[in-house]
Amino acid sequence: NLAKKYHPDRNRENQEWAEKKIKLIIKAYKTLIDSKLRENYDSQLPDLNKRNFDHKKPDAENKTNSVFQQVKIILHNLANDNGKKAVEDFENLNKTISNFALNEFLSGRDYLDCAFLLAEEYERLGKYKLALQFYKNIYETEKNNTNSSSHSFFIDETKSRIKKIYCKKLIKSATREEAIEYYQNVLKLHINNNERAYIYKKISACYFDLGEYQCAVDNLNIALNKKPTLKGISRIQTKLNEYFSKRRSASSDYNLT
């Protein structure tokens, strides 16, 4: 369940984030089991949030084959568990219309819904780079849009999915050079120091495997600066110490905290 998934003991590299998630889960549970709290919460929900991807099917009597109508059908299919058909239609539009862009045919919230659901579908299909394009577009669209009622959900959720795709999916088949690029893309997100320390540690390990030892040192020092108590670094520290101890100029070339 969610409590197990986000428990701090299972997210030692990011305990601050996990603790916030647990607090939200506990708050949500208390709201659900208390009828007065639940009624009060529901009364305060903006109409946009109440929609919950509840997109109606375009009027069947409307025979127009306009792009607007096709895009609305794509959104309807995504919201009603017909993702395969939605992706097929979306890709057909991409092929037939030059510089096709969803946000030119959908309003703000509908665009976010459609882009997010398309990203989910591509992620489910294992097409992670296509999913990333949508998640990153949503993140960039929403990160400065603090007035949006959906702001918190889209920012937190898309950020989480971007990190997962880079650090758990694409990384599996990545070269060390590609891995460094993926980790550096994660650093562009708004993440806390614990997360940054973990990412810099992973970058350091990649540089070490590539034989770029000074870069490995530099990134490990950044990681330790972000989180002095960072765990899981003894192996690379030992290897770096062994390497630089063999060099006559170790004292001037190497300065690992």
Tab-separated table of C-alpha atoms in Angstrom, residues 3 10-11 45 47 49 55 63 69 75 92 95 107 115 121 155 161 179 181 186 194 198-199 202 222 230 243 250 255:
chain	number	residue	atom	x	y	z
A	3	ALA	CA	2.157	3.759	3.476
A	10	ARG	CA	12.193	2.227	2.480
A	11	ASN	CA	13.382	5.588	1.148
A	45	LEU	CA	-12.587	21.469	-4.007
A	47	ASP	CA	-14.579	22.565	-9.923
A	49	ASN	CA	-10.196	19.308	-9.503
A	55	HIS	CA	-13.974	14.018	-20.160
A	63	LYS	CA	-19.746	14.532	-38.130
A	69	GLN	CA	-12.691	17.014	-32.890
A	75	LEU	CA	-8.618	12.845	-24.786
A	92	ASN	CA	-1.506	9.650	-36.992
A	95	LYS	CA	2.345	12.247	-39.156
A	107	SER	CA	-7.379	24.585	-23.318
A	115	ALA	CA	-0.462	15.263	-22.094
A	121	GLU	CA	0.314	5.415	-21.829
A	155	ILE	CA	4.534	19.348	-10.390
A	161	ARG	CA	7.904	10.169	-12.916
A	179	ALA	CA	23.867	7.781	-17.557
A	181	GLU	CA	23.485	12.931	-19.050
A	186	VAL	CA	17.431	15.102	-13.006
A	194	ASN	CA	19.402	14.737	-0.131
A	198	TYR	CA	22.441	10.874	-4.248
A	199	ILE	CA	22.512	11.979	-7.900
A	202	LYS	CA	25.850	8.281	-8.999
A	222	ILE	CA	29.687	18.019	-4.211
A	230	LEU	CA	25.766	10.381	2.685
A	243	TYR	CA	44.255	5.423	-7.461
A	250	ALA	CA	48.426	13.073	-5.354
A	255	ASN	CA	41.530	16.583	-2.335
